Coordinates of C-alpha atoms in Angstrom, one line a residue:
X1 CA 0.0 0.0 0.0
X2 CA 1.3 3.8 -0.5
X3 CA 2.6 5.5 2.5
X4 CA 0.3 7.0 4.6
X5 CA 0.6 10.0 6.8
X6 CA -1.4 12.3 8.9
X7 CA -1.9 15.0 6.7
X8 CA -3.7 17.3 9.4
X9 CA -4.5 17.1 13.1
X10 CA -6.5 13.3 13.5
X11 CA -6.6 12.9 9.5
X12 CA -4.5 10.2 7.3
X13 CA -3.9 9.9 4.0
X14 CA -2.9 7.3 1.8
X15 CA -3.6 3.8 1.8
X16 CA -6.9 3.0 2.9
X17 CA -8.0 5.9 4.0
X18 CA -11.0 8.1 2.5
X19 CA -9.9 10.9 -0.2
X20 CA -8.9 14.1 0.9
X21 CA -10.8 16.6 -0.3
X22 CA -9.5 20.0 -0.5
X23 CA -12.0 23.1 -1.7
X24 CA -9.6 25.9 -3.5
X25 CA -11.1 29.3 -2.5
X26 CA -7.9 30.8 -4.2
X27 CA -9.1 34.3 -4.9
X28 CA -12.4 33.7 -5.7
X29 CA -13.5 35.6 -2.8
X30 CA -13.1 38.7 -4.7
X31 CA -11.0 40.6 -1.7
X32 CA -13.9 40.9 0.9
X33 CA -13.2 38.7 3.8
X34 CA -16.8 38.6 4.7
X35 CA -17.3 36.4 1.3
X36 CA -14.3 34.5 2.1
X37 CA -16.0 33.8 5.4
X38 CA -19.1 32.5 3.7
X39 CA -17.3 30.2 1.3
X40 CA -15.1 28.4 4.5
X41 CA -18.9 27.6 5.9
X42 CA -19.8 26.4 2.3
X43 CA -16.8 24.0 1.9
X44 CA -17.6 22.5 5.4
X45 CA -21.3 22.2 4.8
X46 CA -20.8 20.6 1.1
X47 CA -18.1 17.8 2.9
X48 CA -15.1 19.1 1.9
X49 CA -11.8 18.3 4.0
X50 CA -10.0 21.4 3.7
X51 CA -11.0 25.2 2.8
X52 CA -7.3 26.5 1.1
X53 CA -6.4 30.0 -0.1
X54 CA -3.6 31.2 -2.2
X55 CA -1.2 33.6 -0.3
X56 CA 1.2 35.5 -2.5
X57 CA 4.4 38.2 -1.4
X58 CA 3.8 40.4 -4.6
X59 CA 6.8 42.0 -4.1
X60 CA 8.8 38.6 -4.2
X61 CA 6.9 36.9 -7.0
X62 CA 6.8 39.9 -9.5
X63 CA 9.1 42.3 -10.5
X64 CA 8.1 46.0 -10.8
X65 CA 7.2 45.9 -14.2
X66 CA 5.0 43.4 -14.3
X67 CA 3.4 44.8 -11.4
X68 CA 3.1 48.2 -13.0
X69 CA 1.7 47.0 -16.5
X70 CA -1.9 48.0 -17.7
X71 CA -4.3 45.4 -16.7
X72 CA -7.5 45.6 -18.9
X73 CA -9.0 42.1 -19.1
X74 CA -12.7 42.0 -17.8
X75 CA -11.5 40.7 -14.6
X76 CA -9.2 43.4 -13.3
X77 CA -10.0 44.8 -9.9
X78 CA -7.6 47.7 -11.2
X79 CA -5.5 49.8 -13.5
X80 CA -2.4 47.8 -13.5
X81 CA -1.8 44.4 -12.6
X82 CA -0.5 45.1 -9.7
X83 CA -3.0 46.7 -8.4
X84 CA -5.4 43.7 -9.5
X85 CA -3.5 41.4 -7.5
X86 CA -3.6 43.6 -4.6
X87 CA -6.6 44.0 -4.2
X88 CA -7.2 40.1 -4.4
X89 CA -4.5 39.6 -1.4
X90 CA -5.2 39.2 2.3
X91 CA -2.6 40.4 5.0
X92 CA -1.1 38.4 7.4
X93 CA -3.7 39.3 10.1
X94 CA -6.4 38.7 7.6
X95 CA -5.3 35.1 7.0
X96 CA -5.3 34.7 11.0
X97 CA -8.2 35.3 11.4
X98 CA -9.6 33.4 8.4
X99 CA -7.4 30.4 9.9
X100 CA -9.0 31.3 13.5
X101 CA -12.9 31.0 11.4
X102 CA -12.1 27.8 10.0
X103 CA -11.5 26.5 13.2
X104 CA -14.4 27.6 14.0
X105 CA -16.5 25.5 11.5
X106 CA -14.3 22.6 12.0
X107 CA -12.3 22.6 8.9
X108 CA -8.9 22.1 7.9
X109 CA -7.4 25.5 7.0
X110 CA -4.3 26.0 4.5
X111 CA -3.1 28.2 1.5
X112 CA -0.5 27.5 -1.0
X113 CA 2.8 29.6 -1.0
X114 CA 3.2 30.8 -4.7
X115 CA 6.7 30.1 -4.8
X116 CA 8.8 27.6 -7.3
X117 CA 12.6 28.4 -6.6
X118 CA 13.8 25.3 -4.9
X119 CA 16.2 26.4 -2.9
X120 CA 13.9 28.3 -1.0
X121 CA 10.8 25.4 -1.2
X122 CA 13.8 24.0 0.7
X123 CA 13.3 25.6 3.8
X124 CA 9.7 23.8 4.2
X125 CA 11.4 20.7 3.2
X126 CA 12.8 20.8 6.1
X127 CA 10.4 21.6 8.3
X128 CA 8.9 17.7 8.7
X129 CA 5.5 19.7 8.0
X130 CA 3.3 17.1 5.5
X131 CA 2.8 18.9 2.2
X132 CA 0.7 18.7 -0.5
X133 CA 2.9 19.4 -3.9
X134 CA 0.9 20.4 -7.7
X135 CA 2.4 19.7 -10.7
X136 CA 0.4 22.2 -13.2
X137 CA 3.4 23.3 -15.9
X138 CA 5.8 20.8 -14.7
X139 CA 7.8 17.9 -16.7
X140 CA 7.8 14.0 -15.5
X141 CA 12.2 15.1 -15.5
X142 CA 11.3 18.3 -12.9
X143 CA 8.8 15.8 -10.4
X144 CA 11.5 13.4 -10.1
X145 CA 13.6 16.1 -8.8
X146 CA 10.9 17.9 -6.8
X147 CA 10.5 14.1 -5.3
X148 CA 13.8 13.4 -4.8
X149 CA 14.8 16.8 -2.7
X150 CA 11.5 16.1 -0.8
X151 CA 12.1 12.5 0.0
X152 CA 16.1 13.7 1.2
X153 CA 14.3 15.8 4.3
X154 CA 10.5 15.1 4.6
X155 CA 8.5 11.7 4.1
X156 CA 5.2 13.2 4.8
X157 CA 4.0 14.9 1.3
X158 CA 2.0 13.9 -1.8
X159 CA 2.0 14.9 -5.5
X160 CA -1.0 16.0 -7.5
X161 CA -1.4 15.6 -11.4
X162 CA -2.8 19.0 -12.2
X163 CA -2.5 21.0 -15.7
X164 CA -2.8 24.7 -15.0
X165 CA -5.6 26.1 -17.7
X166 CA -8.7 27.5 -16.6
X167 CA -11.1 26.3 -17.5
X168 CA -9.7 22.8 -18.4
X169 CA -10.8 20.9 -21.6
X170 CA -11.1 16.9 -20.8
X171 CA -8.5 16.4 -23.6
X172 CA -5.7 18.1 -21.6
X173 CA -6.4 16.5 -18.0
X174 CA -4.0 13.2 -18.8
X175 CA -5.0 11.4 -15.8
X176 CA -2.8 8.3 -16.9
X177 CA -0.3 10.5 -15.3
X178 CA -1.5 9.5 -12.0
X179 CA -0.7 5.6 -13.2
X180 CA 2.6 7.1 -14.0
X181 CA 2.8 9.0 -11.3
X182 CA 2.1 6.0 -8.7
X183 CA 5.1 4.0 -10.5
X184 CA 7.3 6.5 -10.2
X185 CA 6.6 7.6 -6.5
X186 CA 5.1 4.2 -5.4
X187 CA 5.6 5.2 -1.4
X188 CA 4.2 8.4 -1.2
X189 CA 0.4 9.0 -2.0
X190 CA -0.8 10.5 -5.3
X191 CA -3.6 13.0 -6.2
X192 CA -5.1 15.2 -8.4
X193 CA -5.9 18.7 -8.7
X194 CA -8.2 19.6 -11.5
X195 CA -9.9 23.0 -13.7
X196 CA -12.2 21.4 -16.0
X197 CA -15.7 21.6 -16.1
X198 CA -18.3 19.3 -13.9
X199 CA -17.2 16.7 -11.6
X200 CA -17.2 13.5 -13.4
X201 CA -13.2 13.4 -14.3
X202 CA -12.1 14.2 -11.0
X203 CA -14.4 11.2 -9.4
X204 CA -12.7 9.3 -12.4
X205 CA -9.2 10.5 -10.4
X206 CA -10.4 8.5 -7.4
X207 CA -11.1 5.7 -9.4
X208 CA -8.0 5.8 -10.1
X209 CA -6.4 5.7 -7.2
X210 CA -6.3 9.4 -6.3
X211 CA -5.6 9.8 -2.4
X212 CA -6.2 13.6 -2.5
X213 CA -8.4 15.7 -5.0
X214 CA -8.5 19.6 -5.0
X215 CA -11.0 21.5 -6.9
X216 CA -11.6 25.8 -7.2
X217 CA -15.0 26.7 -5.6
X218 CA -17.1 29.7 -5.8
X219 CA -20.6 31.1 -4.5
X220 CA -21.6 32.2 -8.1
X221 CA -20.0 31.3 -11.5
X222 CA -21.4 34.5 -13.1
X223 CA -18.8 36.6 -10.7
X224 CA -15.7 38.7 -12.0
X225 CA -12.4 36.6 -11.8
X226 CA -10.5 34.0 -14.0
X227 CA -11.7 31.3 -12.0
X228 CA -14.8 31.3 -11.1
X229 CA -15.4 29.7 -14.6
X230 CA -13.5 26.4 -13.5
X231 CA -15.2 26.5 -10.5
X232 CA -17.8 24.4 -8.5
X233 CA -20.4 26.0 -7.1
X234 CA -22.0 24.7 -3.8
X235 CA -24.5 22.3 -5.4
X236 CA -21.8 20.9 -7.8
X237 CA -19.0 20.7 -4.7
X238 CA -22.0 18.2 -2.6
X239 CA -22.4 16.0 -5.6
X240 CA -18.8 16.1 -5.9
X241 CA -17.9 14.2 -2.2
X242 CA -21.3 12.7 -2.3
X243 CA -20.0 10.5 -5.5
X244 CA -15.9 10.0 -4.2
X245 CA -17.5 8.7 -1.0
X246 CA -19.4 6.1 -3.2
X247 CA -16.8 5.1 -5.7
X248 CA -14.5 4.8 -2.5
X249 CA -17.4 2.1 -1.0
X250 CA -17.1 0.3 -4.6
X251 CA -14.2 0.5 -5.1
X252 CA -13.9 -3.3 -3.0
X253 CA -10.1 -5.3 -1.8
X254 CA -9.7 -6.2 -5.4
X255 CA -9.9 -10.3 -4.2
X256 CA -12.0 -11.5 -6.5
X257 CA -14.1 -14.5 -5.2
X258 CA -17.9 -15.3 -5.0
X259 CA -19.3 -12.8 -2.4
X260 CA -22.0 -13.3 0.3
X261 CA -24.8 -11.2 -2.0
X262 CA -24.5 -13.6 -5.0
X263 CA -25.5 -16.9 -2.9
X264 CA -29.1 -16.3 -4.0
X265 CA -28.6 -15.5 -7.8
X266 CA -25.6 -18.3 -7.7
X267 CA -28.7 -20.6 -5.8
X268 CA -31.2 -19.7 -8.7
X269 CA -28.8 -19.9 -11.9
X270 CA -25.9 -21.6 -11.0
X271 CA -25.1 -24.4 -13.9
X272 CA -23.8 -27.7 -13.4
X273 CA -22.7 -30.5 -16.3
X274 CA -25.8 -32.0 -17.4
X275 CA -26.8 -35.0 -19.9
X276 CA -27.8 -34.0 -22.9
X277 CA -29.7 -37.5 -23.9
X278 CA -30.8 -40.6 -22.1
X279 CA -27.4 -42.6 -20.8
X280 CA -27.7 -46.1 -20.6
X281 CA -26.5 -47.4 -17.4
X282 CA -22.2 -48.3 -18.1
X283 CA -22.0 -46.2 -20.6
X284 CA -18.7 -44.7 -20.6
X285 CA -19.5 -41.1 -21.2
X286 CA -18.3 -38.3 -24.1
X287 CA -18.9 -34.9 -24.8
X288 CA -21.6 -35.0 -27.0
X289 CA -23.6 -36.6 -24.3
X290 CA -22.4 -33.6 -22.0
X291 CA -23.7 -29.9 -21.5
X292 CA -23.6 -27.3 -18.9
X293 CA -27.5 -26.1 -17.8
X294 CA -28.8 -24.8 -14.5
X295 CA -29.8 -27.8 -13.0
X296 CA -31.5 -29.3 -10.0
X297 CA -30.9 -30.6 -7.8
X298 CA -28.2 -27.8 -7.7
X299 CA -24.7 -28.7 -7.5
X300 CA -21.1 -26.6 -7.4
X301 CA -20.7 -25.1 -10.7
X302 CA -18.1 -27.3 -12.1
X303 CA -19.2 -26.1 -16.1
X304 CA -15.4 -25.3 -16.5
X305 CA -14.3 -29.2 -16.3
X306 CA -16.8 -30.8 -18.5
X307 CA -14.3 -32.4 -20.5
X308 CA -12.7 -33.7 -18.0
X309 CA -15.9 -36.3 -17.4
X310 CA -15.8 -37.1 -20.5
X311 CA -14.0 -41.1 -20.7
X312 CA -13.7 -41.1 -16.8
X313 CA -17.3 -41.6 -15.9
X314 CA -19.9 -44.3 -16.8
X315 CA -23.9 -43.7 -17.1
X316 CA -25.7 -44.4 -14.0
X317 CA -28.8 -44.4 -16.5
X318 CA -31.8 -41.6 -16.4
X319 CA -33.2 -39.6 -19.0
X320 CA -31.5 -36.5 -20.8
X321 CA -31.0 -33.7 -18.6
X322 CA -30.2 -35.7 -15.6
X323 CA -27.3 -34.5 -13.7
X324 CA -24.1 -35.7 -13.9
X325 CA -21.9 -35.8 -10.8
X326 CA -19.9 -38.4 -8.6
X327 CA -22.2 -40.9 -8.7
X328 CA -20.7 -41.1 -12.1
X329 CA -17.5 -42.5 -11.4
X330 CA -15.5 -45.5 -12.5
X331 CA -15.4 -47.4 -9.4
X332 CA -12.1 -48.9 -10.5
X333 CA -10.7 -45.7 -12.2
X334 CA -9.2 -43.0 -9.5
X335 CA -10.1 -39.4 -11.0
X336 CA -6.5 -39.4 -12.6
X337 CA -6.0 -35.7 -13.3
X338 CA -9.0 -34.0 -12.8
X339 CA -9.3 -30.8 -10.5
X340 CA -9.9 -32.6 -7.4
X341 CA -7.0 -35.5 -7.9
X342 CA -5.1 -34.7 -4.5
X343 CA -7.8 -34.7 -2.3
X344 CA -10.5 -37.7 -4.0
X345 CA -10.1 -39.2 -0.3
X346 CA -11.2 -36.5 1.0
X347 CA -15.0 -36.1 -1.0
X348 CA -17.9 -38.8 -0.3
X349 CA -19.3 -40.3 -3.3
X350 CA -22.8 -38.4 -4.1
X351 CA -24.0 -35.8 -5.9
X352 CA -21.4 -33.4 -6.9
X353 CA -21.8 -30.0 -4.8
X354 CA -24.5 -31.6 -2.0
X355 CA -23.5 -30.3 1.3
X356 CA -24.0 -34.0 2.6
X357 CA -21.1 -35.0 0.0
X358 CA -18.3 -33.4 2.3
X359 CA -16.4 -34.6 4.3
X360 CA -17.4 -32.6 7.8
X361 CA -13.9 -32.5 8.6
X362 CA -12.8 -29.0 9.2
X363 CA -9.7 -29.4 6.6
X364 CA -12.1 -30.5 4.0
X365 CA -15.0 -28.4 4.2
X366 CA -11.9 -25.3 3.7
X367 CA -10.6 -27.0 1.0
X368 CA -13.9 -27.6 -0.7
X369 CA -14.6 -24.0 -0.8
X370 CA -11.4 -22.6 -2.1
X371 CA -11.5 -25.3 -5.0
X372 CA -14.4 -23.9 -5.9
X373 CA -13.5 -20.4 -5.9
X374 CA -11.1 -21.4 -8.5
X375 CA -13.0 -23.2 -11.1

């Protein structure tokens, strides 16, 4: 199983534990902490894990002309760009107490540091704290190095397949990069943060395998920001965990063997080797005597050997459709290779699959089942 590790306070990751789902306010709280407020109690009402901002030092991550060029796309919240951006950023108090509100509501609280320069990512490495990486813009040749620097200084931290376009068409998700991604990194957990439309992809992610899933939220799609148009709105963000919680119920052990629920349909139609046509009694019998119906009374559904009767058994006589079973052994002929060669002692002559036919010791009735199992 992939590592596992307690992401926050009480909640693990990985392995078999639920998917982490992470709603990405980002900035789509327009710059009114009020609103921002509203959308925490919205990701916590809808079943989300986590409520997570974006928290950018303009000064660090632009330089002053980029900050001072003319920003006139329909989503500006100003002039220049850097005054767009500013007006989208929270200060340090602000984030407190945001942080301090999601507490509040019972919901994990985080936002992403908008930094790429390793050397400086370093310095969180470092910190033991879990962390949750996206890989939107990024090469397979650049994650092996962002995993390999991690894995030097912190075990606790998963990787997310993400493609950074907003909104995201289904043709440029590639969510066999999670596969990829889980051969590459097989002890760490993998994820998936998507920007496409609906929800049906991203439940496909946990299909997958995706431990953690991240998706942009907003209170109204209609709104003025590049996001909100990727976004799920509240409605959308419920149907969202409703479904990863029930693909994670289907999603089974991946043993596959008869289960409890099928006794009654496996009681009604389960097929056993039949005789076609009337068997005189001796008659040593062949395959065109031989076929496979649902039979009475039923038997274990040995359909899968009916050749092997065929020149091992003699007719016990009875018309066509009569079932065939141990009864229709030759008594001086051991069952040679057939499936149940090692064990013949071990079976009571009878009809083939008749509780009654077992031999009630423990070893037996054990062996009994998982020989059927395999057929």
């Amino acid at each position: 199983m992939p590592l596992k590790f307690e992401l926050g306070p009480g909640r693990m990751i990985g392995g078999s534990n639920p998917c982490f789902i992470i709603a990405e306010i980002g900035q789509n709280h327009q710059g009114d902490i009020e609103i921002a407020k509203k959308m925490i109690k919205m990701a916590k009402d809808c079943g989300a894990d986590c409520a997570k901002f974006q928290k950018s030092e303009l000064e660090y991550k632009f330089n002053k002309r980029a900050l001072e060029r003319p920003y006139n796309s329909k989503h500006s919240w100003g002039k220049t760009y850097g005054d767009h951006k500013r007006h989208l950023e929270f200060s340090h108090e602000q984030y407190r107490e945001l942080q301090k509100y999601a507490k509040e509501v019972g919901i994990f609280f985080t936002a992403s540091g908008m930094d790429e320069l390793l050397e400086k990512l370093q310095l969180c490495f470092t910190s033991g704290r879990p962390m949750v990486i996206s890989s939107g813009m990024q090469s397979m040749a650049t994650m092996r190095r962002v995993y390999q620097t991690v894995k030097e200084h912190n075990q606790n931290f998963t990787i997310l397949q993400c493609t950074s376009a907003y909104p995201l068409d289904p043709e440029d998700v590639n969510l066999c990069v999670i596969a990829e991604y889980q051969k590459e990194f097989p002890d760490i957990p993998i994820g998936y943060s998507g920007h496409e439309r609906g929800i049906s992809i991203t439940v496909a992610a946990v299909a997958m395998g995706a431990k953690v899933v991240e998706r942009h939220v907003t209170l109204d799609k209609s709104w003025k920001g590049n996001d909100h148009e990727a976004s799920l709105e509240p409605s959308e963000l419920t149907e969202l965990v409703r479904a990863i919680r029930l693909v994670e119920r289907a999603q089974g052990t991946g043993i596959k063997q008869m289960l409890p629920c099928e006794k009654a349909c496996h009681d009604k139609l389960g097929k056993s080797v039949v005789a076609k046509v009337a068997i005189p009694k001796g008659t040593v019998l062949s395959l065109d005597m031989l076929g496979v119906k649902v039979g009475e009374p039923k038997g274990a559904l040995l359909k899968t050997w009916v050749s092997w009767w065929a020149g091992r058994h003699r007719g016990r006589g009875g018309g066509g459709h009569t079932k065939i079973g141990w009864r229709h052994k030759k008594r001086a002929e051991s069952p040679g290779g057939g499936p149940f060669a090692k064990n013949w002692k071990r079976i009571k002559p009878g009809i083939l699959g008749d509780p009654g036919s077992i031999d009630p010791n423990p070893f037996a009735l054990k062996w009994w089942g998982r020989r059927i199992v395999r057929v």
